[in-house]
Short mmCIF file of C-alpha atoms and ligand atoms in Angstrom, two decimals:
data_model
loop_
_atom_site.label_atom_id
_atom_site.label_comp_id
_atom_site.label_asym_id
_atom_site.label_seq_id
_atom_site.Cartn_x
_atom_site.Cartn_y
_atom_site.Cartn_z
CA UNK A 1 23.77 -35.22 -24.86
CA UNK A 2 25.39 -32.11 -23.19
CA UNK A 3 22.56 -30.32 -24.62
CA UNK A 4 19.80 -32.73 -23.37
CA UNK A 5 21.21 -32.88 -19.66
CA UNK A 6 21.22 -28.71 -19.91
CA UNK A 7 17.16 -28.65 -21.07
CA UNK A 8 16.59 -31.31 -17.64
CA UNK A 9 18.66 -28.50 -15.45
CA UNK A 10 17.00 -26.27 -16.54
CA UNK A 11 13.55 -27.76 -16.18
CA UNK A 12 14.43 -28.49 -12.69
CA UNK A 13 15.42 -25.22 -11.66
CA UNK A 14 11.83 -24.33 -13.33
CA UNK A 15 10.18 -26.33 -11.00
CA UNK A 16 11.82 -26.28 -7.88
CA UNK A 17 11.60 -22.23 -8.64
CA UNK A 18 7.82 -22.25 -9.21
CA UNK A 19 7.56 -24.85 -6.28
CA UNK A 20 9.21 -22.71 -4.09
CA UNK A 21 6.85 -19.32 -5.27
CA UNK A 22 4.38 -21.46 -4.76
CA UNK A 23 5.05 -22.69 -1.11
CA UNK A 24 6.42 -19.65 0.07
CA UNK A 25 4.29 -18.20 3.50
CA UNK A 26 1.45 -15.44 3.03
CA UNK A 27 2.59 -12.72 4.87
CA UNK A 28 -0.20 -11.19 7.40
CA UNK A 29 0.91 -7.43 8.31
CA UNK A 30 -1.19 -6.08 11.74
CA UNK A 31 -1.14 -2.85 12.01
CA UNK A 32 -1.97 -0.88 14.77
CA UNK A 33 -1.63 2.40 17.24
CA UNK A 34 -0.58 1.26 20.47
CA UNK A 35 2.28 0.30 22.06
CA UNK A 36 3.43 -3.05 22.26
CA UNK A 37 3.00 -3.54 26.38
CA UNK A 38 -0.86 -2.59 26.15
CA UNK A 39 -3.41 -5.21 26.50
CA UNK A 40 -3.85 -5.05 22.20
CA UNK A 41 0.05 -4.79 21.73
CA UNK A 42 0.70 -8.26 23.79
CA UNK A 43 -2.92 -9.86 21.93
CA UNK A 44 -0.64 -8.77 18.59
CA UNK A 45 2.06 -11.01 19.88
CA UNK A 46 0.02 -13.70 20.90
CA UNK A 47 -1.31 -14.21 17.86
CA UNK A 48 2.46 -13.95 15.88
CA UNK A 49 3.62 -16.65 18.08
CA UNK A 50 0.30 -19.30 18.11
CA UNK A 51 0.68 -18.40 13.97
CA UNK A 52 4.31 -19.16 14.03
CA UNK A 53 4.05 -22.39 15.79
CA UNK A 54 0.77 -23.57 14.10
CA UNK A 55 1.16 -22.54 10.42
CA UNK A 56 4.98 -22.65 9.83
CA UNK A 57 5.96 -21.86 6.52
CA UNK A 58 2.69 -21.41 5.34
CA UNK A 59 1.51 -17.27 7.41
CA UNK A 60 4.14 -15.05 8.24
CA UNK A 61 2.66 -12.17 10.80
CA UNK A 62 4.78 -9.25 10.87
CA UNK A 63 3.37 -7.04 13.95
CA UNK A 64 3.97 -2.61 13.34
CA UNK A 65 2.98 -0.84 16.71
CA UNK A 66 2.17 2.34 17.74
CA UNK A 67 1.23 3.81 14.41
CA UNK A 68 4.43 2.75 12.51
CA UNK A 69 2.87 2.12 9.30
CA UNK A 70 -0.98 3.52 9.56
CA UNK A 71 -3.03 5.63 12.07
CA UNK A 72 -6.15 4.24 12.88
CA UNK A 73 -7.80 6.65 10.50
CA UNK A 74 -5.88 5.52 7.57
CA UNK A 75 -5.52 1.71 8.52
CA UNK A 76 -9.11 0.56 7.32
CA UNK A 77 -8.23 2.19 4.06
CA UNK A 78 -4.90 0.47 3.60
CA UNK A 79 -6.81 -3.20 5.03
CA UNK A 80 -8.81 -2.32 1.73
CA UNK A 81 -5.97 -1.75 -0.32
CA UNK A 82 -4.49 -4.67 0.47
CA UNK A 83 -1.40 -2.92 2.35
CA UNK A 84 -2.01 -4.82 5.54
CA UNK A 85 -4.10 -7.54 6.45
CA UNK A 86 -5.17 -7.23 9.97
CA UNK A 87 -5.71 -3.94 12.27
CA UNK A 88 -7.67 -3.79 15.51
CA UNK A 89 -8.80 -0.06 15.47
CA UNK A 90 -11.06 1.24 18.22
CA UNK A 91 -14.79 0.80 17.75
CA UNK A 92 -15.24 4.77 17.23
CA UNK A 93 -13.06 4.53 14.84
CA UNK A 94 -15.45 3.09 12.23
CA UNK A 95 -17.77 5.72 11.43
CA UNK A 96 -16.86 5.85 7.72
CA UNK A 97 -17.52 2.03 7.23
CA UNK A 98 -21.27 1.71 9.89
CA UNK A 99 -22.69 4.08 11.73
CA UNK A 100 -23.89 0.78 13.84
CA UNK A 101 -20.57 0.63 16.04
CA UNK A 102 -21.72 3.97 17.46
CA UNK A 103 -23.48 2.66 20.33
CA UNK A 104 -20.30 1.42 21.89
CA UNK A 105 -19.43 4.99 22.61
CA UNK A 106 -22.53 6.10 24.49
CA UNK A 107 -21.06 7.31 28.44
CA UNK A 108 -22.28 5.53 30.92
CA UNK A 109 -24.11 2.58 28.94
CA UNK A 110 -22.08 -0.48 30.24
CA UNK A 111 -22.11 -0.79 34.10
CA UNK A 112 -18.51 -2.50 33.93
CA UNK A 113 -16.61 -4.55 31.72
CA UNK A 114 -18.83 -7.90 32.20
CA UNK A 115 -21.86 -6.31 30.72
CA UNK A 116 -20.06 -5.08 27.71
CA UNK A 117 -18.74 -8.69 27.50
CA UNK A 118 -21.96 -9.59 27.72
CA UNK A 119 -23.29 -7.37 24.73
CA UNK A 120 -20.92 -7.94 22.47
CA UNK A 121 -21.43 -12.40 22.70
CA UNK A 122 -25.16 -11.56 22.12
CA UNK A 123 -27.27 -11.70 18.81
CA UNK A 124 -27.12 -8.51 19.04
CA UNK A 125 -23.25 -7.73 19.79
CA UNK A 126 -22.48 -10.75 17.20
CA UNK A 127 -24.62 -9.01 14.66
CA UNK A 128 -22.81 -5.65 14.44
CA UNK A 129 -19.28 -7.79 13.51
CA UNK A 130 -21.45 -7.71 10.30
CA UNK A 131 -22.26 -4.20 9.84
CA UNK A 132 -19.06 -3.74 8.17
CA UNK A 133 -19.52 -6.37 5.33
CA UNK A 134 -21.06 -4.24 3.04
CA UNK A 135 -17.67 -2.16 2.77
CA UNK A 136 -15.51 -4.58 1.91
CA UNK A 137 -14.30 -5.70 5.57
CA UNK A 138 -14.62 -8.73 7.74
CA UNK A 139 -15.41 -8.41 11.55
CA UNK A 140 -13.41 -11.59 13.07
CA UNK A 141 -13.92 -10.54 16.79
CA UNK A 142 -14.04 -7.97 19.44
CA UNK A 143 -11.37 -7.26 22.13
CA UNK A 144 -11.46 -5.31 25.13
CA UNK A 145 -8.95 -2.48 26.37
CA UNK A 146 -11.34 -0.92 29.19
CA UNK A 147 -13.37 2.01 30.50
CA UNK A 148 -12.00 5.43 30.06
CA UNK A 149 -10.80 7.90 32.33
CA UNK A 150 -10.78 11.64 31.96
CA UNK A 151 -7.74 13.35 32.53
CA UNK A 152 -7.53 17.72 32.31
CA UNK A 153 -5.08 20.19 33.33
CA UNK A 154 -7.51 20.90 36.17
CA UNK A 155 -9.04 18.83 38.48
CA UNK A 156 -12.68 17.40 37.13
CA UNK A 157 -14.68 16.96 40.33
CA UNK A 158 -18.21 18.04 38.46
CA UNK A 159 -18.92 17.89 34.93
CA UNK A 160 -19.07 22.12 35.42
CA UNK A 161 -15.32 21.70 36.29
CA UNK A 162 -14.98 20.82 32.44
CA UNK A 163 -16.98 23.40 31.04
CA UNK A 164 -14.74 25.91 28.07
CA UNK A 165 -11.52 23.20 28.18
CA UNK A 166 -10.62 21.67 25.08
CA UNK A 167 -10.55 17.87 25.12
CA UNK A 168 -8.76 15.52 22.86
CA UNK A 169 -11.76 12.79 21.18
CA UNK A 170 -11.28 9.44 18.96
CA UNK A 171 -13.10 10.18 15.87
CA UNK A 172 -16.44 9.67 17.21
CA UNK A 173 -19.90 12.52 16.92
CA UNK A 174 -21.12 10.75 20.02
CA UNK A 175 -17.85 11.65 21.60
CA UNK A 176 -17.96 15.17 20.26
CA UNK A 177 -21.75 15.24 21.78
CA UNK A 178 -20.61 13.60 25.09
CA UNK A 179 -17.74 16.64 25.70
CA UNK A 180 -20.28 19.12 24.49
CA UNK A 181 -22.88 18.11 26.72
CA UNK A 182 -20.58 19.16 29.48
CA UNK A 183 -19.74 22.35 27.73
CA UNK A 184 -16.27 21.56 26.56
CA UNK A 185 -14.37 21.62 23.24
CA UNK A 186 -14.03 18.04 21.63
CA UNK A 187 -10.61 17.83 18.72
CA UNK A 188 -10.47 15.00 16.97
CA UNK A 189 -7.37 14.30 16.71
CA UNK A 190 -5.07 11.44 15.89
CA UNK A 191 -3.65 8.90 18.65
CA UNK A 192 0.02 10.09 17.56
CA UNK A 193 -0.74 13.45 18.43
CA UNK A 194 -2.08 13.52 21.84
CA UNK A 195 0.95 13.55 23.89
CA UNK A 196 2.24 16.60 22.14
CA UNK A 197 -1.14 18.62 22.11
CA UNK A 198 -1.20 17.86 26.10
CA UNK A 199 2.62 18.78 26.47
CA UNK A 200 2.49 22.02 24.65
CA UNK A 201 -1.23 22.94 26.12
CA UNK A 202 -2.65 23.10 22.65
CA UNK A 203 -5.35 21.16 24.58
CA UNK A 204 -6.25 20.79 28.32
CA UNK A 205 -7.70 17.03 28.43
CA UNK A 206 -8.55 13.68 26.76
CA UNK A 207 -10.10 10.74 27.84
CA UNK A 208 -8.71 7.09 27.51
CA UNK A 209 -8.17 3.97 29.61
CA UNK A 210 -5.20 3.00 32.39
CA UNK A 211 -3.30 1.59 29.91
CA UNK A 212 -3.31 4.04 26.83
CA UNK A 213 -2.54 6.67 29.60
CA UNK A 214 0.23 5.21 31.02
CA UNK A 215 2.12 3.57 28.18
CA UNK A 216 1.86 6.93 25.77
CA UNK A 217 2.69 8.70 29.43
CA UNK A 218 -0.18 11.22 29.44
CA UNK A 219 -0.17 10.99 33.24
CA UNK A 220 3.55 13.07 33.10
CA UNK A 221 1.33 15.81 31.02
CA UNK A 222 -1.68 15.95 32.73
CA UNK A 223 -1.73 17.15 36.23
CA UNK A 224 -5.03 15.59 37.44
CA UNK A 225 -6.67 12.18 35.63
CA UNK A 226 -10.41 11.68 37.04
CA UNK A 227 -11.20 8.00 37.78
CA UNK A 228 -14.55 8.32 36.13
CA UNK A 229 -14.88 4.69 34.28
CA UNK A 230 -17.47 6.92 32.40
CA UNK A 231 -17.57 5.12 28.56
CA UNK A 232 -15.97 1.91 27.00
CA UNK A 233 -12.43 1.76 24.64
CA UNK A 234 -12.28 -1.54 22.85
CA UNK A 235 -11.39 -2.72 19.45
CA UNK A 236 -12.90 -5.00 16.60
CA UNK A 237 -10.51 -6.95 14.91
CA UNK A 238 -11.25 -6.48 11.44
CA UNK A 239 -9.38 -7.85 8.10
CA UNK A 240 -10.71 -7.17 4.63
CA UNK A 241 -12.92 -9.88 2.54
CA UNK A 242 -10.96 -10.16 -0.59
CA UNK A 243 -7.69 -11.38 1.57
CA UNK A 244 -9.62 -13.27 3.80
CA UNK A 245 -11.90 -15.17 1.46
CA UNK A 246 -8.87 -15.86 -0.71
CA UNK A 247 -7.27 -17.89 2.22
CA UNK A 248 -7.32 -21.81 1.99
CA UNK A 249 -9.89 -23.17 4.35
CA UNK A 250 -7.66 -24.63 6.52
CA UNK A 251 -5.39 -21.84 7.16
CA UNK A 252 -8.84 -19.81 7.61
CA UNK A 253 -9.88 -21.98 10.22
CA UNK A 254 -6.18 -22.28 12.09
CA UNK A 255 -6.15 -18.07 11.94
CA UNK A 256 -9.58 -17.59 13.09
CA UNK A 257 -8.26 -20.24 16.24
CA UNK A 258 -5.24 -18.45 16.59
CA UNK A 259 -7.07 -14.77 16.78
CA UNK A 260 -9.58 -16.38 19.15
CA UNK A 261 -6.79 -17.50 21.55
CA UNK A 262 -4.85 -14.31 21.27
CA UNK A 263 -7.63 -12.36 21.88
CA UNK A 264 -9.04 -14.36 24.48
CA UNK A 265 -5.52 -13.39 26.43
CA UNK A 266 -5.71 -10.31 25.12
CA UNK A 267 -8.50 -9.72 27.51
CA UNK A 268 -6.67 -11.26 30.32
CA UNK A 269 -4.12 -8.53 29.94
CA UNK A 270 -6.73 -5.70 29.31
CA UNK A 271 -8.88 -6.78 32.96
CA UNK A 272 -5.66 -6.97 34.86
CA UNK A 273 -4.03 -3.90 33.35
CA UNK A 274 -6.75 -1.96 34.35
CA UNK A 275 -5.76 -2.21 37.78
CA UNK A 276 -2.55 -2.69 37.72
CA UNK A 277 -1.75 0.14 35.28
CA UNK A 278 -4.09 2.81 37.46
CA UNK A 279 -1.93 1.72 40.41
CA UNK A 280 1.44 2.30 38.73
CA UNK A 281 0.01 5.83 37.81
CA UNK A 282 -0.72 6.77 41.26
CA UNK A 283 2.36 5.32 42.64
CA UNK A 284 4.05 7.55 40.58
CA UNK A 285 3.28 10.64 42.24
CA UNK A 286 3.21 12.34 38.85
CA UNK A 287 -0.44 13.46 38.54
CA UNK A 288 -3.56 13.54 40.76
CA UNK A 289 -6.05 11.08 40.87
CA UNK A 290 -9.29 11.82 41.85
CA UNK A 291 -11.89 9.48 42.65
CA UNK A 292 -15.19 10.69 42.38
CA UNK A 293 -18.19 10.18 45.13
CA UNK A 294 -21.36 8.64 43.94
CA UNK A 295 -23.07 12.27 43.83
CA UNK A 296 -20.46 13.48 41.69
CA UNK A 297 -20.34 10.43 39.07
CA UNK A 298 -23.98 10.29 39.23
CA UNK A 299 -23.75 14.16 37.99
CA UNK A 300 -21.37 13.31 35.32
CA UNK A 301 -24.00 10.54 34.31
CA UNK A 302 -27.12 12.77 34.42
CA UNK A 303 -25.36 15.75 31.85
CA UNK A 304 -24.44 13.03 29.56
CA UNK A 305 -26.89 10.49 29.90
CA UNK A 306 -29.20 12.72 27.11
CA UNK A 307 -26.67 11.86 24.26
CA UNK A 308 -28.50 8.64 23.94
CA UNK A 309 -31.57 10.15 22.95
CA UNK A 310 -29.55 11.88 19.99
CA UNK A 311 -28.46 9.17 18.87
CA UNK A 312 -30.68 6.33 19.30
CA UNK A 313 -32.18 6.69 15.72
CA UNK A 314 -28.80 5.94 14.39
CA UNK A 315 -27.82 2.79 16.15
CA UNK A 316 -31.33 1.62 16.64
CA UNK A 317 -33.94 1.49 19.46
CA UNK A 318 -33.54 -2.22 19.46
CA UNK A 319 -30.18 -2.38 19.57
CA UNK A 320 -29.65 -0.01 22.10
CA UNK A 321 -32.19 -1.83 24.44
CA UNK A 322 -29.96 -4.48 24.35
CA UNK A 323 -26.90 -2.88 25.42
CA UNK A 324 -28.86 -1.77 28.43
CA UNK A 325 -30.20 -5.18 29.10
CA UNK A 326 -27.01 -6.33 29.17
CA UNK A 327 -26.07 -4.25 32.46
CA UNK A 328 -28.39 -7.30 34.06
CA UNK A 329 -27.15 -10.75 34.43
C1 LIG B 401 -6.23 2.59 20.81
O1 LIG B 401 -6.38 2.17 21.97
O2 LIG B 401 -6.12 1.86 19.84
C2 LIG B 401 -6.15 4.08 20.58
C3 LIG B 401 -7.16 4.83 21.35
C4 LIG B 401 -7.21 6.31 21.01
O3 LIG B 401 -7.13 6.71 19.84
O4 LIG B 401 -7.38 7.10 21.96
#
């Protein structure tokens, strides 16, 4: 009897332990490079609480900022390996997995941040999500963070004003064409790193948006940041196929929601911090910034305008007409 009752116990305990493996939540790591009060950081968070609320118990999302566990050169890698599940890298980030994403770099293509809206819904825009598939990774969405700025260690007035410095560049060729056009230096070089290179002079300039430049505080090592809104920064959210395809439907279909939503305020955060971020910079009294006349962009655009040509039998002469069609309503 004693014996009988023990074998039930213990057949129990089996099930309630296999029950509980079974039920207990996926866990969803996003990693990515940027702080947590940038228009991507606060998208993260979104997304961790609409995940906590909708899928209890069934998707943990456990959110590591500003680099913490992967650079975005390593992160696609380790979305491949299986050590995270989510990662929002920059678009010139993805040369290794599609030379496609490319054309998001090109300066001056998007007239402002509607038309590159606008590009990325289209055919077109929704088309390139794929161009990743092939490697292994799934394109959920895009996300914007904004145009770039240039910012030096002397004032950039003319694109001669930027001729022999040394300028910090995402790991992007059109980027490294774009600085050489003007006669500079392009490093690429890690997000992490920037702050230091500026701080110790090891380079004289970078380019990135309000945002980036405030919340890694380049502004406090740059003495002049040129309001040149001359190229876009924005991210693709990507996750790999083998976790994603190996999700129930259901919790597929509640994610892909969730992302949509996050992203959607994501966005929100990303058009408003572009303002108010800019502002806060200038307040600050810290560095110089210069706002160019419509000569002087339109100078910046004519020296760097010709990296299209170089590039256009990369991306595609199709593809690229429809960026530029995009710039009309
Ligand atoms: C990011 O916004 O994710 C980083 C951009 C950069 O590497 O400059």
């Amino acid at each position: 009897m004693k014996k009988s009752i023990l074998a039930l116990a213990t057949a129990a305990a089996f099930a309630l332990g296999s029950l509980s493996a079974y039920a207990s939540p996926i866990t969803l790591k996003f990693s990515h490079v940027v702080a947590e009060n940038t228009p991507k950081g606060q998208m993260a968070t979104k997304f961790k609480a609409l995940v906590d609320e909708r899928l209890k118990g069934k998707v943990k999302v456990e959110i590591f900022p500003n680099g913490q566990l992967f650079g975005d050169n390593k992160v696609l890698e380790a979305l491949l390996l299986g050590d995270v599940q989510l990662a929002a890298p920059s678009l010139s980030k993805f040369k290794k997995y599609t030379k496609k994403l490319q054309i998001f770099d090109l300066p001056f293509l998007f007239n402002d941040m509607a038309a590159a809206e606008r590009f990325q819904q289209s055919e077109a825009g929704q088309g390139l999500l794929k161009s990743v598939e092939k490697k292994g990774l799934i394109g959920l969405g895009y996300m914007h963070n904004g145009m770039k700025q240039m910012s030096a260690s002397k004032p950039l007035h003319v694109p001669a004003d930027a001729k022999g410095l040394k300028f910090r560049i995402m790991s992007s060729d059109v980027l490294a064409a774009q600085f050489e056009a003007v006669g500079a230096t392009p490093l690429k070089k890690p997000y992490s790193e920037v702050f230091t290179l500026l701080q110790t002079k090891a380079i004289d300039g970078q380019e990135n948006t309000w945002s980036n430049i405030r919340s890694k505080k380049f502004y406090e090592v740059q003495d002049n940041i040129t309001s040149s809104d001359h190229g876009l920064l924005d991210y693709m959210v990507v996750t790999s196929a083998e976790f994603w395809n190996g999700l129930d439907k259901d919790v597929r279909t509640e994610l892909k929601k969730a992302l949509d939503e996050a992203v959607k305020y994501g966005n929100k955060v990303a058009a408003e911090k572009s303002m108010s971020d800019k502002q806060a910079i200038i307040d600050s009294k810290r560095t110089n910034v210069i706002e160019l006349t419509k000569e002087e962009r339109q100078q910046w655009a004519d020296v760097m305008k010709p990296v299209w040509k170089q590039f256009e039998a990369i991306v595609g002469k199709d593809l690229l007409d429809a960026a530029i069609a995009a710039n009309k309503e």
